[in-house]
Amino acid sequence: MSESTEQPTRASPTSGTFDFITGPWQRLPERVRGLAPLVIVLTIAVLYPYLVSDLKSLTTIGDFFPALDSAVYILVFTMMALGLNIVVGYSGLLDLGYVAFYAAGAYTAGWLASGQFQQVTLHFGSVGITHDTKGIHISVWVVLLIAGSFTALVGILIGLPTLRLRGDYLAIVTLGFGEIIPQVVRNGDSFGGFNLTNGTFGINPIDSPGFGETIGDATGLPVNFQQSFDKFRLFYWGVLTLLLITAFCSWRLRDSRLGRAWIAIREDETAAAAMGVPLMVTKTWAYAIGAFFGGVAGAYYASFKSGAFPSDFYFNISVFLLCMVILGGMGSIWGVVAGGVILSWLNVEGLAVIGSKFNDAAGTEIEIAKYQFGIYGTIIVLMMLFRPTGLIPERRHKRELEEGVHDETFFDVSH
């Protein structure tokens, strides 16, 4: 008999060190390990207002950290991207008119929290203004709910006649509605002699969120965001809370019965209908819920800017939000958040900072920000070529693209 030539496996001299480091981590439950990145990111996000001044003072990389007012813009658009993800990522409905919901939410805040309608004097929970100020002045926190409900209703009204269509036809119709709404607000200063939107001048000023003197004195909460010395911090934490609520609702909806119906429609609409999924009702729910979050984001951003202006609502925003969903990964909450933060940062500060650094290094004077949409397009093309599932893909979508669908013949034809 031949002797075995196998040699005993020798442990790496560094394996003990790695085991000492990774051992406790591996022994943690899988659910805890999965939540760890979320806890880390959330902690950094909450503490960012306290860290931003020190981060921006860092040599070389300090300019890459956004200021707080830019961070509010980034989170608002990320919230809208999550709302659009319900429509596009979960349900597979190509929506090119999402800017209409953004505009509807912003103008709802303008109607219900400003002096736009001087004919009446109505106050309900308003802060920072006297009670004899003319106009409708409802608490901004209540206005956010009203704006979301109103845009959800708008989504249903738009969806009912259009969601019977599929694919390119649906995209074209939603594009049409996305172009109609901005034109309505731009020319809505004379509806039969009634000034609804104040035309190209927009509606301003819009009331600020806050908790009023009674609640503020009792609890220490800010009385009025705009009048506070820390207003950017307050607006940042406010929109961060709204973003977390949106992400939580998206997560719960994805795993619900309604969410599974959306995914079934996305994968195969005909098969979903054959299995008893009510197509129109299910699609309309997706459109309405996605519109709700877009309306809340629009109302909050209008309050932050203290105005709603028609120049803020144009078709490119719909495409921009769709790019966030595609870049991050359709149907992926983490991915859409990542895509939204990256593209929003590039839009508000990133390209200008990168252009400045490049010009300083190369000795040129190229305005990189002028080519922003070409750069965004290039990013999307590269993503489709090298990572079509997105930065952080949804597991189901990634598996489908990588494995495909393999059919087996019913009859054995090998003989």
Coordinates of C-alpha atoms in Angstrom, one line a residue:
M1 CA 0.0 0.0 0.0
S2 CA 1.2 3.4 -0.8
E3 CA 1.6 5.9 2.0
S4 CA -0.5 9.0 2.0
T5 CA 1.3 12.1 0.8
E6 CA -1.1 14.5 2.3
Q7 CA 0.4 17.0 4.6
P8 CA -1.4 18.5 7.6
T9 CA -2.8 22.0 6.9
R10 CA -0.8 24.6 8.7
A11 CA -2.6 27.6 10.2
S12 CA -1.6 31.0 9.0
P13 CA 0.5 32.9 11.5
T14 CA -2.0 35.7 11.3
S15 CA -5.2 33.6 11.4
G16 CA -5.3 33.9 15.2
T17 CA -5.2 37.7 15.0
F18 CA -8.0 37.8 12.4
D19 CA -10.1 35.3 14.4
F20 CA -9.7 37.5 17.4
I21 CA -11.0 40.5 15.4
T22 CA -13.7 38.8 13.4
G23 CA -14.7 36.1 15.8
P24 CA -17.1 38.2 18.0
W25 CA -18.6 39.8 14.8
Q26 CA -19.3 36.4 13.2
R27 CA -20.9 35.1 16.4
L28 CA -23.5 38.0 16.3
P29 CA -26.9 37.1 14.9
E30 CA -27.2 37.7 11.2
R31 CA -30.0 40.3 11.8
V32 CA -27.8 42.3 14.1
R33 CA -24.9 42.2 11.6
G34 CA -27.3 43.4 8.9
L35 CA -28.5 46.4 11.0
A36 CA -25.0 47.5 11.9
P37 CA -24.4 49.5 8.6
L38 CA -27.8 51.2 9.1
V39 CA -26.9 52.2 12.7
I40 CA -23.5 53.6 11.6
V41 CA -25.0 55.6 8.7
L42 CA -27.9 56.9 10.7
T43 CA -25.6 58.0 13.6
I44 CA -23.4 59.9 11.1
A45 CA -26.4 61.5 9.5
V46 CA -27.9 62.7 12.8
L47 CA -24.6 64.1 14.0
Y48 CA -23.6 65.7 10.7
P49 CA -24.8 69.3 11.7
Y50 CA -22.3 69.1 14.6
L51 CA -19.5 67.7 12.4
V52 CA -19.9 69.7 9.2
S53 CA -17.8 72.7 10.3
D54 CA -14.9 70.5 11.3
L55 CA -15.2 68.4 8.2
K56 CA -15.2 71.4 5.9
S57 CA -12.0 72.7 7.6
L58 CA -10.0 69.6 6.5
T59 CA -7.3 70.2 4.0
T60 CA -8.0 69.0 0.4
I61 CA -11.1 67.1 1.1
G62 CA -13.1 69.6 3.2
D63 CA -14.7 71.2 0.2
F64 CA -16.3 67.9 -0.7
F65 CA -18.6 67.9 2.3
P66 CA -21.9 69.7 1.6
A67 CA -23.0 72.7 3.7
L68 CA -26.2 72.2 5.8
D69 CA -28.4 74.2 3.4
S70 CA -27.2 72.0 0.5
A71 CA -27.7 68.9 2.7
V72 CA -31.4 69.8 3.1
Y73 CA -31.7 70.0 -0.7
I74 CA -29.9 66.6 -1.0
L75 CA -32.2 64.9 1.4
V76 CA -35.4 66.4 -0.1
F77 CA -34.5 65.0 -3.5
T78 CA -33.5 61.7 -2.0
M79 CA -36.9 61.5 -0.4
M80 CA -38.6 62.2 -3.8
A81 CA -36.4 59.5 -5.4
L82 CA -37.7 57.0 -2.8
G83 CA -41.3 58.0 -3.7
L84 CA -40.5 57.5 -7.4
N85 CA -38.9 54.1 -6.5
I86 CA -42.3 52.9 -5.4
V87 CA -43.7 53.6 -8.9
V88 CA -40.7 52.6 -11.0
G89 CA -38.7 50.2 -8.8
Y90 CA -41.6 48.3 -7.2
S91 CA -44.3 48.4 -9.8
G92 CA -42.2 48.8 -13.0
L93 CA -44.3 51.8 -14.2
L94 CA -42.1 54.2 -16.1
D95 CA -43.1 57.7 -14.8
L96 CA -41.6 60.7 -16.5
G97 CA -43.9 63.3 -14.9
Y98 CA -43.0 63.0 -11.2
V99 CA -42.2 66.7 -11.1
A100 CA -46.0 67.3 -11.2
F101 CA -46.3 65.9 -7.6
Y102 CA -43.4 68.0 -6.4
A103 CA -45.1 71.1 -7.8
A104 CA -48.5 70.2 -6.4
G105 CA -47.0 69.7 -2.9
A106 CA -45.1 73.0 -3.0
Y107 CA -48.1 75.0 -4.1
T108 CA -50.4 73.3 -1.5
A109 CA -48.0 74.8 1.1
G110 CA -48.2 78.1 -0.7
W111 CA -52.0 78.1 -0.6
L112 CA -52.4 76.9 3.0
A113 CA -49.4 78.6 4.8
S114 CA -49.0 82.1 3.3
G115 CA -50.8 85.3 2.6
Q116 CA -51.7 84.3 -1.0
F117 CA -55.5 84.6 -0.4
Q118 CA -55.9 88.0 1.2
Q119 CA -59.7 87.7 1.1
V120 CA -59.7 85.5 4.2
T121 CA -58.0 85.4 7.5
L122 CA -57.7 81.9 8.9
H123 CA -55.1 80.6 11.4
F124 CA -54.6 77.1 12.8
G125 CA -51.4 76.4 14.7
S126 CA -49.4 79.0 12.8
V127 CA -46.1 80.2 14.3
G128 CA -44.0 83.3 13.9
I129 CA -46.8 85.5 12.7
T130 CA -49.6 87.6 14.4
H131 CA -53.1 86.3 14.4
D132 CA -54.4 89.3 12.5
T133 CA -52.2 88.5 9.5
K134 CA -54.4 88.0 6.4
G135 CA -54.3 84.8 4.4
I136 CA -54.6 81.1 5.3
H137 CA -52.0 80.1 7.9
I138 CA -52.2 76.5 8.9
S139 CA -49.4 74.7 10.8
V140 CA -46.8 73.5 8.4
W141 CA -46.9 70.0 10.0
V142 CA -50.6 69.8 9.2
V143 CA -49.9 71.2 5.7
L144 CA -47.4 68.4 5.0
L145 CA -50.1 65.8 5.5
I146 CA -52.6 67.8 3.5
A147 CA -50.1 68.3 0.7
G148 CA -49.3 64.6 0.6
S149 CA -53.0 63.7 0.6
F150 CA -53.7 66.2 -2.2
T151 CA -50.9 65.0 -4.4
A152 CA -52.1 61.4 -3.8
L153 CA -55.5 62.4 -5.1
V154 CA -53.8 64.1 -8.0
G155 CA -51.9 60.9 -8.6
I156 CA -55.1 58.9 -8.6
L157 CA -56.8 61.3 -11.0
I158 CA -53.8 61.2 -13.4
G159 CA -53.5 57.4 -13.0
L160 CA -57.0 56.3 -13.7
P161 CA -57.0 57.3 -17.4
T162 CA -53.4 56.5 -18.0
L163 CA -52.5 53.3 -16.1
R164 CA -54.3 51.1 -18.6
L165 CA -51.4 51.8 -20.9
R166 CA -48.1 50.0 -20.7
G167 CA -44.4 50.7 -21.4
D168 CA -43.6 53.5 -23.8
Y169 CA -47.2 54.7 -24.1
L170 CA -47.5 55.1 -20.3
A171 CA -44.2 57.0 -20.2
I172 CA -45.4 59.4 -23.0
V173 CA -48.7 60.2 -21.2
T174 CA -46.9 60.8 -17.8
L175 CA -44.5 63.0 -19.6
G176 CA -47.5 65.0 -20.9
F177 CA -48.9 65.4 -17.4
G178 CA -45.5 66.4 -16.1
E179 CA -45.4 69.2 -18.7
I180 CA -49.0 70.3 -18.1
I181 CA -48.8 70.9 -14.3
P182 CA -45.8 73.4 -14.5
Q183 CA -47.6 75.3 -17.2
V184 CA -50.7 75.5 -15.1
V185 CA -48.8 77.0 -12.1
R186 CA -47.0 79.4 -14.4
N187 CA -50.1 80.7 -15.9
G188 CA -52.5 80.3 -13.0
D189 CA -52.6 84.0 -12.0
S190 CA -55.9 84.5 -13.7
F191 CA -58.4 81.7 -13.6
G192 CA -61.6 83.6 -14.4
G193 CA -60.1 86.6 -12.7
F194 CA -58.9 84.6 -9.6
N195 CA -55.2 84.6 -8.8
L196 CA -54.5 80.9 -7.9
T197 CA -50.7 80.6 -8.2
N198 CA -49.5 84.3 -8.6
G199 CA -48.1 83.4 -12.1
T200 CA -44.3 83.7 -12.7
F201 CA -43.8 85.5 -9.4
G202 CA -44.7 82.5 -7.4
I203 CA -46.1 82.4 -3.9
N204 CA -43.9 83.9 -1.1
P205 CA -43.3 84.1 1.8
I206 CA -44.5 80.7 3.0
D207 CA -44.7 80.1 6.7
S208 CA -42.0 78.2 8.6
P209 CA -42.4 75.0 10.5
G210 CA -42.1 75.2 14.3
F211 CA -43.9 74.2 17.5
G212 CA -45.1 77.6 18.8
E213 CA -44.4 79.3 22.1
T214 CA -46.7 77.1 24.2
I215 CA -45.2 73.8 23.2
G216 CA -41.7 75.3 22.8
D217 CA -41.6 76.8 26.3
A218 CA -42.9 73.5 27.9
T219 CA -40.7 71.1 26.0
G220 CA -37.7 73.1 24.7
L221 CA -38.6 72.4 21.0
P222 CA -37.9 75.3 18.6
V223 CA -40.7 77.9 18.3
N224 CA -40.0 78.8 14.7
F225 CA -37.4 77.2 12.4
Q226 CA -36.8 80.3 10.2
Q227 CA -36.3 82.7 13.1
S228 CA -33.9 80.4 14.9
F229 CA -30.1 80.9 14.9
D230 CA -29.8 77.1 14.1
K231 CA -32.4 77.1 11.4
F232 CA -30.3 75.0 8.9
R233 CA -29.8 72.4 11.6
L234 CA -33.5 72.3 12.4
F235 CA -34.5 72.1 8.7
Y236 CA -31.9 69.4 8.2
W237 CA -33.2 67.2 11.1
G238 CA -36.7 67.8 10.0
V239 CA -36.1 66.5 6.4
L240 CA -33.9 63.7 7.8
T241 CA -36.9 62.6 9.9
L242 CA -39.2 62.7 6.8
L243 CA -36.7 60.7 4.8
L244 CA -36.5 58.0 7.5
I245 CA -40.3 57.8 7.6
T246 CA -40.3 57.4 3.8
A247 CA -37.7 54.7 3.9
F248 CA -39.5 52.8 6.7
C249 CA -42.8 53.0 4.8
S250 CA -41.1 51.8 1.6
W251 CA -39.6 48.9 3.5
R252 CA -42.8 47.8 5.0
L253 CA -44.7 48.3 1.8
R254 CA -42.2 46.2 -0.1
D255 CA -42.8 43.2 2.1
S256 CA -46.6 43.6 2.3
R257 CA -49.3 41.9 0.3
L258 CA -49.6 45.1 -1.8
G259 CA -45.8 45.2 -2.3
R260 CA -45.8 41.6 -3.5
A261 CA -48.6 42.4 -6.0
W262 CA -46.5 45.4 -7.3
I263 CA -43.5 43.1 -7.8
A264 CA -45.7 40.5 -9.6
I265 CA -46.9 43.2 -12.0
R266 CA -43.3 44.4 -12.5
E267 CA -42.1 40.9 -13.4
D268 CA -45.0 39.8 -15.6
E269 CA -48.2 41.8 -15.8
T270 CA -50.1 39.2 -17.8
A271 CA -49.2 36.4 -15.4
A272 CA -50.1 38.7 -12.4
A273 CA -53.5 39.3 -13.9
A274 CA -54.0 35.6 -14.5
M275 CA -53.3 35.0 -10.8
G276 CA -56.0 37.4 -9.8
V277 CA -54.0 40.6 -9.1
P278 CA -56.3 43.6 -9.8
L279 CA -54.1 45.5 -12.1
M280 CA -55.8 48.9 -12.1
V281 CA -56.3 49.1 -8.4
T282 CA -52.7 47.9 -7.6
K283 CA -51.1 50.3 -10.1
T284 CA -53.2 53.2 -8.8
W285 CA -52.1 52.5 -5.2
A286 CA -48.5 52.7 -6.4
Y287 CA -49.1 55.9 -8.2
A288 CA -50.9 57.5 -5.2
I289 CA -48.4 56.4 -2.6
G290 CA -45.5 57.6 -4.7
A291 CA -47.2 60.9 -5.2
F292 CA -47.9 61.3 -1.5
F293 CA -44.2 61.3 -0.6
G294 CA -43.4 63.6 -3.6
G295 CA -46.0 66.1 -2.3
V296 CA -44.7 66.0 1.3
A297 CA -41.2 66.7 0.0
G298 CA -42.3 69.5 -2.2
A299 CA -44.3 71.2 0.6
Y300 CA -41.4 70.9 3.0
Y301 CA -38.9 72.3 0.5
A302 CA -41.2 75.2 -0.3
S303 CA -41.3 76.0 3.4
F304 CA -37.5 75.8 3.6
K305 CA -37.1 78.2 0.6
S306 CA -40.1 80.3 2.0
G307 CA -41.6 80.2 -1.5
A308 CA -43.0 78.2 -4.4
F309 CA -41.8 79.4 -7.8
P310 CA -42.7 77.9 -11.2
S311 CA -39.1 78.1 -12.4
D312 CA -38.4 75.3 -9.8
F313 CA -40.5 72.8 -11.6
Y314 CA -39.3 71.6 -15.0
F315 CA -39.1 68.3 -16.9
N316 CA -35.4 67.8 -16.2
I317 CA -36.2 67.1 -12.5
S318 CA -38.3 64.1 -13.5
V319 CA -35.4 62.7 -15.5
F320 CA -33.0 63.6 -12.7
L321 CA -35.0 61.6 -10.1
L322 CA -35.3 58.7 -12.5
C323 CA -31.6 58.7 -12.9
M324 CA -31.2 58.4 -9.1
V325 CA -33.4 55.3 -9.0
I326 CA -31.5 53.7 -11.9
L327 CA -28.1 54.6 -10.5
G328 CA -28.9 53.2 -7.0
G329 CA -30.8 50.2 -8.2
M330 CA -34.5 49.9 -9.0
G331 CA -36.4 48.5 -6.1
S332 CA -33.6 48.9 -3.7
I333 CA -34.1 51.3 -0.8
W334 CA -30.4 51.5 0.2
G335 CA -29.5 51.9 -3.5
V336 CA -31.9 54.7 -4.2
V337 CA -30.8 56.5 -1.1
A338 CA -27.2 56.2 -2.3
G339 CA -28.0 57.2 -5.8
G340 CA -30.1 60.2 -4.6
V341 CA -27.4 61.5 -2.3
I342 CA -24.6 61.1 -5.0
L343 CA -26.5 62.8 -7.8
S344 CA -28.0 65.5 -5.6
W345 CA -24.6 66.3 -4.2
L346 CA -23.1 66.5 -7.7
N347 CA -25.9 68.8 -8.8
V348 CA -25.9 71.2 -5.8
E349 CA -22.1 71.4 -5.0
G350 CA -20.2 68.4 -6.3
L351 CA -19.6 69.4 -9.9
A352 CA -18.5 72.9 -8.9
V353 CA -16.1 71.6 -6.3
I354 CA -14.7 68.9 -8.7
G355 CA -14.3 71.5 -11.5
S356 CA -12.5 73.9 -9.1
K357 CA -10.1 71.2 -8.0
F358 CA -9.5 70.1 -11.6
N359 CA -8.9 73.7 -12.8
D360 CA -6.4 74.3 -9.9
A361 CA -4.5 71.2 -10.7
A362 CA -4.5 71.5 -14.5
G363 CA -4.3 75.3 -14.8
T364 CA -7.5 75.5 -16.9
E365 CA -10.7 77.4 -16.7
I366 CA -13.3 74.8 -17.6
E367 CA -16.8 75.2 -16.1
I368 CA -17.6 71.5 -15.5
A369 CA -21.0 72.4 -14.1
K370 CA -22.2 73.6 -17.5
Y371 CA -22.0 70.0 -18.7
Q372 CA -23.9 68.5 -15.8
F373 CA -26.6 66.6 -17.8
G374 CA -23.9 65.2 -20.2
I375 CA -22.0 64.0 -17.1
Y376 CA -25.2 62.4 -15.6
G377 CA -25.9 60.7 -18.9
T378 CA -22.4 59.4 -19.1
I379 CA -22.8 58.0 -15.6
I380 CA -26.0 56.2 -16.4
V381 CA -24.5 54.8 -19.7
L382 CA -21.5 53.4 -17.8
M383 CA -23.8 51.9 -15.1
M384 CA -25.9 50.2 -17.8
L385 CA -22.8 48.7 -19.4
F386 CA -20.9 47.6 -16.3
R387 CA -23.4 47.3 -13.5
P388 CA -27.0 47.3 -14.8
T389 CA -28.4 46.3 -11.4
G390 CA -27.3 49.6 -9.8
L391 CA -24.9 50.5 -7.0
I392 CA -26.8 48.5 -4.3
P393 CA -29.1 46.2 -6.3
E394 CA -32.2 44.6 -4.9
R395 CA -31.5 40.9 -4.4
R396 CA -34.4 39.6 -6.5
H397 CA -33.7 42.0 -9.4
K398 CA -29.9 41.1 -9.3
R399 CA -30.6 37.4 -9.3
E400 CA -32.9 37.7 -12.3
L401 CA -30.4 39.7 -14.4
E402 CA -27.5 37.4 -13.5
E403 CA -29.2 34.0 -13.7
G404 CA -31.9 34.7 -16.2
V405 CA -34.8 32.4 -16.8
H406 CA -34.0 28.9 -18.0
D407 CA -36.8 26.9 -19.7
E408 CA -36.8 23.1 -19.8
T409 CA -38.4 21.3 -22.7
F410 CA -41.6 19.4 -21.8
F411 CA -40.7 16.4 -24.1
D412 CA -37.4 14.7 -24.1
V413 CA -36.1 15.2 -27.6
S414 CA -32.6 14.0 -27.0
H415 CA -33.2 10.6 -28.7

